[in-house]
Each structure stands twice: as C-alpha cells, then as structure tokens.
Tab-separated table of C-alpha atoms in Angstrom:
chain	number	residue	atom	x	y	z
A	920	MET	CA	-0.413	5.379	38.828
A	921	SER	CA	-2.873	7.935	37.597
A	922	LYS	CA	-0.569	8.988	35.230
A	923	ILE	CA	-0.739	5.947	33.189
A	924	PRO	CA	-4.729	6.060	32.020
A	925	ALA	CA	-3.551	10.032	31.305
A	926	PHE	CA	-0.374	8.803	29.056
A	927	LEU	CA	-2.673	6.071	27.504
A	928	THR	CA	-4.979	8.411	26.574
A	929	GLY	CA	-2.382	10.940	25.014
A	930	VAL	CA	-1.739	8.132	23.004
A	931	ASN	CA	-4.577	7.068	21.664
A	932	ASN	CA	-5.290	10.809	21.192
A	933	LEU	CA	-1.960	11.229	19.206
A	934	LEU	CA	-2.962	8.054	17.014
A	935	LYS	CA	-6.113	8.903	16.171
A	936	SER	CA	-5.321	12.922	15.374
A	937	HIS	CA	-2.230	11.206	13.022
A	938	PRO	CA	-2.840	8.059	11.609
A	939	VAL	CA	-1.280	7.683	8.263
A	940	CYS	CA	2.171	9.342	10.142
A	941	PHE	CA	1.587	6.229	12.592
A	942	THR	CA	1.294	3.790	10.292
A	943	ASN	CA	3.921	4.825	7.631
A	944	SER	CA	6.504	4.611	10.911
A	945	PHE	CA	5.627	1.320	10.927
A	946	LEU	CA	5.942	0.367	8.207
A	947	ILE	CA	9.061	2.170	7.956
A	948	ALA	CA	10.043	0.257	11.464
A	949	LEU	CA	8.875	-3.359	10.126
A	950	SER	CA	10.467	-2.610	6.374
A	951	ALA	CA	14.183	-2.010	8.370
A	952	GLY	CA	13.678	-4.798	10.486
A	953	GLY	CA	12.564	-7.192	7.888
A	954	GLU	CA	15.692	-5.954	5.599
A	955	ARG	CA	17.995	-7.008	8.436
A	956	ILE	CA	16.694	-10.376	8.905
A	957	PHE	CA	16.199	-11.041	5.102
A	958	GLN	CA	19.822	-10.140	4.517
A	959	THR	CA	21.576	-12.273	7.863
A	960	VAL	CA	19.440	-15.310	7.204
A	961	VAL	CA	18.613	-15.248	3.747
A	962	PHE	CA	20.980	-13.483	1.467
A	963	GLN	CA	24.915	-15.306	0.524
A	964	CYS	CA	26.599	-14.123	-1.468
A	965	PRO	CA	28.344	-16.458	-3.709
A	966	LYS	CA	32.104	-16.983	-4.406
A	967	ASP	CA	31.813	-16.216	-8.039
A	968	VAL	CA	32.334	-13.108	-9.259
A	969	TYR	CA	29.408	-13.197	-12.655
A	970	THR	CA	27.114	-15.356	-10.308
A	971	ALA	CA	27.663	-12.441	-7.255
A	972	TRP	CA	27.183	-9.127	-9.796
A	973	TYR	CA	23.444	-10.422	-10.599
A	974	TYR	CA	22.689	-11.651	-7.130
A	975	GLY	CA	23.517	-8.845	-5.134
A	976	TRP	CA	21.789	-6.632	-7.453
A	977	ILE	CA	18.776	-8.676	-7.239
A	978	PHE	CA	18.759	-9.012	-4.165
A	979	LEU	CA	18.991	-4.935	-3.986
A	980	PHE	CA	16.010	-4.324	-6.201
A	981	SER	CA	13.641	-6.682	-6.091
A	982	PRO	CA	12.276	-6.377	-2.815
A	983	PHE	CA	12.088	-2.593	-3.786
A	984	PHE	CA	9.832	-3.427	-6.684
A	985	ALA	CA	8.253	-5.817	-4.953
A	986	LEU	CA	6.857	-3.612	-2.042
A	987	PHE	CA	6.382	-0.670	-4.088
A	988	ILE	CA	3.856	-2.869	-6.216
A	989	CYS	CA	2.579	-4.073	-3.110
A	990	ALA	CA	2.019	-0.445	-2.110
A	991	MET	CA	0.185	0.259	-4.932
A	992	VAL	CA	-2.082	-2.160	-5.212
A	993	MET	CA	-3.205	-1.803	-1.035
A	994	ASN	CA	-3.920	2.081	-1.797
A	995	ASN	CA	-7.606	2.756	-1.714
A	996	THR	CA	-6.957	5.977	-4.053
A	997	PHE	CA	-5.501	4.006	-7.015
A	998	TRP	CA	-7.941	1.654	-7.261
A	999	ARG	CA	-11.233	4.257	-7.125
A	1000	ALA	CA	-9.473	5.809	-9.888
A	1001	CYS	CA	-9.067	3.005	-11.777
A	1002	HIS	CA	-12.134	0.558	-10.942
A	1003	GLY	CA	-14.830	0.689	-13.989
A	1004	CYS	CA	-13.145	3.743	-16.068
A	1005	LYS	CA	-13.650	1.613	-18.584
A	1006	TYR	CA	-17.823	1.950	-18.392
A	1007	ARG	CA	-18.190	5.326	-17.219
A	1008	THR	CA	-20.131	8.010	-18.766
A	1009	ASP	CA	-18.393	11.587	-20.081
A	1010	ASP	CA	-19.489	13.269	-17.006
A	1011	THR	CA	-18.086	10.691	-14.419
A	1012	LYS	CA	-14.639	10.594	-15.827
A	1013	LEU	CA	-11.745	11.266	-13.818
A	1014	GLN	CA	-10.443	14.545	-16.103
A	1015	SER	CA	-6.747	13.809	-17.346
A	1016	LYS	CA	-5.270	17.005	-14.492
A	1017	GLU	CA	-7.588	14.501	-11.994
A	1018	CYS	CA	-6.294	11.383	-13.035
A	1019	CYS	CA	-2.754	12.918	-12.838
A	1020	GLN	CA	-2.703	14.407	-9.449
A	1021	SER	CA	-4.065	11.032	-7.898
A	1022	LEU	CA	-1.720	8.911	-9.469
A	1023	CYS	CA	1.202	10.847	-8.152
A	1024	GLN	CA	0.281	11.557	-5.043
A	1025	ASN	CA	-0.750	7.999	-4.810
A	1026	PHE	CA	3.089	7.016	-6.403
A	1027	LEU	CA	4.451	9.044	-3.993
A	1028	GLN	CA	2.920	7.833	-1.175
A	1029	SER	CA	3.513	3.742	-2.416
A	1030	LEU	CA	7.499	4.731	-2.534
A	1031	VAL	CA	7.741	5.272	1.507
A	1032	VAL	CA	8.280	1.892	2.868
A	1033	PRO	CA	10.592	0.589	-0.617
A	1034	SER	CA	12.784	3.582	-0.037
A	1035	THR	CA	12.870	2.809	3.390
A	1036	TRP	CA	14.068	-0.742	2.346
A	1037	LEU	CA	16.796	1.066	-0.204
A	1038	PHE	CA	18.362	2.908	2.307
A	1039	VAL	CA	18.918	0.191	4.863
A	1040	SER	CA	20.199	-1.916	1.729
A	1041	LEU	CA	22.308	0.473	1.041
A	1042	LEU	CA	23.618	1.245	4.031
A	1043	ASP	CA	24.654	-1.984	5.078
A	1044	GLY	CA	26.174	-2.281	2.011
A	1045	GLU	CA	26.501	-5.710	1.994
A	1046	TYR	CA	24.535	-5.995	-1.822
A	1047	VAL	CA	26.162	-3.593	-3.345
A	1048	ALA	CA	29.871	-5.240	-2.232
A	1049	CYS	CA	28.547	-8.301	-3.125
A	1050	SER	CA	28.200	-7.597	-7.084
A	1051	LEU	CA	30.866	-5.193	-7.657
A	1052	SER	CA	33.659	-6.588	-5.114
A	1053	LYS	CA	36.336	-8.465	-7.274
A	1054	THR	CA	36.339	-11.075	-3.873
A	1055	PRO	CA	32.716	-11.555	-2.954
A	1056	ASP	CA	33.794	-14.716	-0.676
A	1057	ASP	CA	36.361	-12.295	1.425
A	1058	LYS	CA	34.610	-9.702	3.286
A	1059	SER	CA	37.770	-8.535	4.833
A	1060	SER	CA	39.585	-7.853	1.410
A	1061	LEU	CA	40.289	-3.747	0.581
A	1062	ASP	CA	37.922	-4.313	-2.703
A	1063	TYR	CA	34.763	-5.336	-0.802
A	1064	GLN	CA	35.507	-2.762	1.841
A	1065	HIS	CA	35.583	-0.404	-0.497
A	1066	PHE	CA	32.076	-0.985	-2.622
A	1067	LYS	CA	30.629	-1.306	1.078
A	1068	ALA	CA	31.835	2.112	2.338
A	1069	MET	CA	30.363	3.636	-1.125
A	1070	SER	CA	26.810	1.956	-0.876
A	1071	GLN	CA	27.359	3.377	2.321
A	1072	MET	CA	27.502	6.706	1.198
A	1073	CYS	CA	25.048	6.297	-1.647
A	1074	GLY	CA	22.587	5.255	1.401
A	1075	TRP	CA	23.111	8.680	3.236
A	1076	ALA	CA	22.997	10.549	-0.521
A	1077	PHE	CA	19.799	8.720	-1.385
A	1078	LEU	CA	18.360	9.625	2.233
A	1079	VAL	CA	18.635	13.204	1.636
A	1080	LEU	CA	17.149	13.121	-1.871
A	1081	VAL	CA	14.271	11.584	-0.580
A	1082	ILE	CA	13.764	14.132	2.353
A	1083	VAL	CA	14.262	17.571	-0.587
A	1084	VAL	CA	12.164	16.095	-3.465
A	1085	GLY	CA	9.506	14.557	-0.586
A	1086	THR	CA	9.306	18.320	1.299
A	1087	VAL	CA	9.706	19.997	-2.402
A	1088	CYS	CA	6.382	18.374	-3.616
A	1089	THR	CA	4.952	18.268	-0.629
A	1090	CYS	CA	5.061	22.470	-0.163
A	1091	TYR	CA	4.153	22.409	-4.454
A	1092	MET	CA	1.276	20.915	-3.627
A	1093	ARG	CA	0.036	22.759	-0.764
A	1094	CYS	CA	1.276	26.078	-1.980
A	1095	CYS	CA	-1.037	25.619	-5.274
A	1096	ASP	CA	-3.828	24.108	-3.039
A	1097	LYS	CA	-6.839	26.679	-3.059
A	1098	LYS	CA	-7.704	25.597	0.612
A	1099	THR	CA	-6.376	27.277	3.534
A	1100	TYR	CA	-4.640	25.256	6.386
A	1101	LEU	CA	-7.641	24.930	8.526
A	1102	GLU	CA	-10.162	24.140	5.563
A	1103	ALA	CA	-7.801	21.583	4.084
A	1104	ARG	CA	-7.495	19.606	7.978
A	1105	TYR	CA	-11.663	20.104	7.969
A	1106	ALA	CA	-11.562	18.864	4.579
A	1107	SER	CA	-9.626	15.671	5.724
A	1108	VAL	CA	-10.961	15.110	8.458
A	1109	TYR	CA	-14.463	14.770	7.325
A	1110	THR	CA	-13.489	12.730	4.440
A	1111	SER	CA	-12.496	10.587	6.675
A	1112	VAL	CA	-15.602	10.442	9.134
A	1113	GLU	CA	-17.282	10.175	6.174
A	1114	ASP	CA	-15.814	6.609	4.717
A	1115	GLN	CA	-16.255	5.554	8.098
A	1116	VAL	CA	-20.117	7.104	8.538
A	1117	LEU	CA	-20.595	5.052	4.444
A	1118	GLU	CA	-18.679	1.689	5.232
A	1119	LYS	CA	-20.990	1.652	8.607
A	1120	GLU	CA	-24.348	2.010	6.435
A	1121	MET	CA	-22.921	0.050	3.967
A	1122	GLN	CA	-22.823	-2.886	6.635
A	1123	GLU	CA	-26.423	-2.248	8.004
A	1124	ASN	CA	-28.056	-1.832	4.427
A	1125	ALA	CA	-26.426	-5.182	3.490
A	1126	GLN	CA	-27.640	-7.127	6.545
A	1127	ILE	CA	-30.743	-6.316	5.564
A	1128	VAL	CA	-31.257	-7.112	1.791
A	1129	ALA	CA	-29.072	-10.400	2.550
A	1130	GLN	CA	-31.360	-11.246	5.266
A	1131	GLN	CA	-34.437	-10.634	2.853
A	1132	HIS	CA	-32.917	-12.967	0.208
A	1133	VAL	CA	-32.154	-15.667	2.312
A	1134	GLY	CA	-35.196	-15.636	3.643
A	1135	ALA	CA	-37.236	-15.903	0.494
A	1136	LEU	CA	-34.563	-18.926	-0.253
A	1137	PHE	CA	-35.876	-21.098	3.286
A	1138	GLU	CA	-39.634	-19.648	3.115
A	1139	SER	CA	-40.359	-23.496	1.854
A	1140	ASN	CA	-37.981	-25.125	4.515
A	1141	MET	CA	-36.108	-26.885	1.655
A	1142	PRO	CA	-35.279	-25.140	-1.765
A	1143	ALA	CA	-36.074	-27.138	-4.462
A	1144	LYS	CA	-32.760	-28.875	-6.433
A	1145	GLU	CA	-33.208	-26.351	-9.313
A	1146	VAL	CA	-33.254	-23.311	-6.961
A	1147	TRP	CA	-30.203	-24.998	-5.570
A	1148	ASP	CA	-28.248	-25.666	-9.271
A	1149	LYS	CA	-29.395	-21.332	-10.173
A	1150	ILE	CA	-27.799	-20.182	-6.869
A	1151	ALA	CA	-24.901	-22.085	-6.805
A	1152	LYS	CA	-23.654	-20.327	-10.487
A	1153	MET	CA	-20.708	-19.119	-11.173
A	1154	ASP	CA	-21.333	-15.415	-9.620
A	1155	VAL	CA	-20.245	-13.262	-12.240
A	1156	THR	CA	-22.643	-11.513	-11.829
A	1157	LYS	CA	-19.505	-8.296	-10.484
A	1158	ASN	CA	-18.621	-7.586	-13.930
A	1159	ALA	CA	-22.156	-7.255	-15.314
A	1160	THR	CA	-24.352	-3.899	-16.320
A	1161	THR	CA	-27.380	-5.123	-13.691
A	1162	ASN	CA	-28.019	-4.298	-9.780
A	1163	TYR	CA	-27.271	-7.436	-9.215
A	1164	TYR	CA	-24.450	-8.689	-6.621
A	1165	SER	CA	-24.722	-12.308	-6.207
A	1166	PRO	CA	-26.378	-15.456	-8.091
A	1167	LEU	CA	-29.274	-15.772	-4.957
A	1168	GLN	CA	-30.416	-12.035	-5.539
A	1169	LYS	CA	-31.183	-12.514	-8.831
A	1170	TRP	CA	-32.850	-15.467	-8.700
A	1171	ASN	CA	-34.865	-13.763	-5.755
A	1172	SER	CA	-35.796	-10.331	-7.529
A	1173	SER	CA	-36.610	-12.519	-11.283
C-alpha cells in the first residue's frame, strides 16, 4: 500500500515537469476517440456517387480545419502577438523576424490535434473510400476496398511525413537557439513560474481595486438613479485609450 502514494507522487511530478507533453497526449487521445465516435454515429455515406464525393471530403477535412482554427485561437502566444498590435509604438512593435517565428511556432503547435484527426481518419479509410468509390453503398465491393486500402497507406505516409517534418523543424529551431540546453530549460521554467506569479498578483490587485470602487458605490447605502444609469452603460472602455476598465471604475474616478 505504501507504494501507491509514491507512485502518485511520481506521476504528479512527471505531470508538473512535462505539462505540454501530457496536454498534447490527452488532446491526441481525445481527438482519436472523437473521430471514431464521429465516424460511427454521424457518418453515413450516401448511395449517390456525385453526392458521396463531396460528402466524404467534407467529413474528412472540415473537422481538420475546425480543430486547427480552434487550436490557433486558444493559443495564448497567438493573441499575445496580435492583441493591440494596431496601437503599439515603434519601440514595442514586434519585429518581422520575431512575429514570423512566433506565428510559425504557434502554427506547428496548432497542427498537433488536427493532424491526429487526419491520420486516424485516413487510417479508418471510410471517408476516402466513400468519396472515390463508384459503389459507395457497397462496402464489400473491390472498388470500395481498394480506395480504403489506399487511404490507409496514405495515413501511414502522412504520419511518417509529420514525424520527419516535426523532428527537422524542432532540431533546426534548437540548433539556432543561442541558449544552452540547461539555460533554455531554466528560461522555460522561469516563464511558467512568472506567468503564475503574475496571474496571482493581478487577481489580488484587481480584488483590492474592485473593492474600493464597489465600496464607493455603496458608500451612501443606496446609489441614486443617475449613478445606476452611468454604471449600467455598455462596457466600451476595453477598447478605449484610457486607464478605465469598467463603467464603475470610470464613474468613481471622475
């Protein structure tokens, strides 16, 4: 029984030391399982050859692009590079090289889950066989089985291509890094800890400031109708070039 806590501690330490790896592994497994459910429950290849051609390709590539776009917009690096870029000064603007490097890294990271979907879909073979077969309603026909086998071979070729390209790109980026291996690891750990500390400090600071403004609102027990109207305005201060982040803060500071 004493081995169980030690095992859980080891797993916890492993998760903390490689969070990105385990997150990607979880998303890959989720994507693969989702594809199987999607193909079994939703996908029904039509009997008409013309309709089946579009039907199969749409089912193959639509989830791929949807997952890719979702991964892009959920990546903080992407928004960190884009957010507020229109109003940045020359000193704070990202250089072309930095912007390109950041977007390329974000692009490659966002391809992990969509590539898993595409690989599993090609390995399943139903989508491609449905699109290319002359008898999409007969899964036992030689024509259907031929295109299904071709899809599976393309799936394995795609996997090898992704692994090779990913390995080459990773090696190239690491070879061009001016930091040593340990220095790069320290930088990664530091930025992770810095983000956690910054998030904590922002929460605490926002809590203090918010309490001040809310306290000022209820200083006289019940605010007047005019005050309620002012703080009930649409929150347009987020995009304004001011230091106000809410109508309540703007009212209390005026």
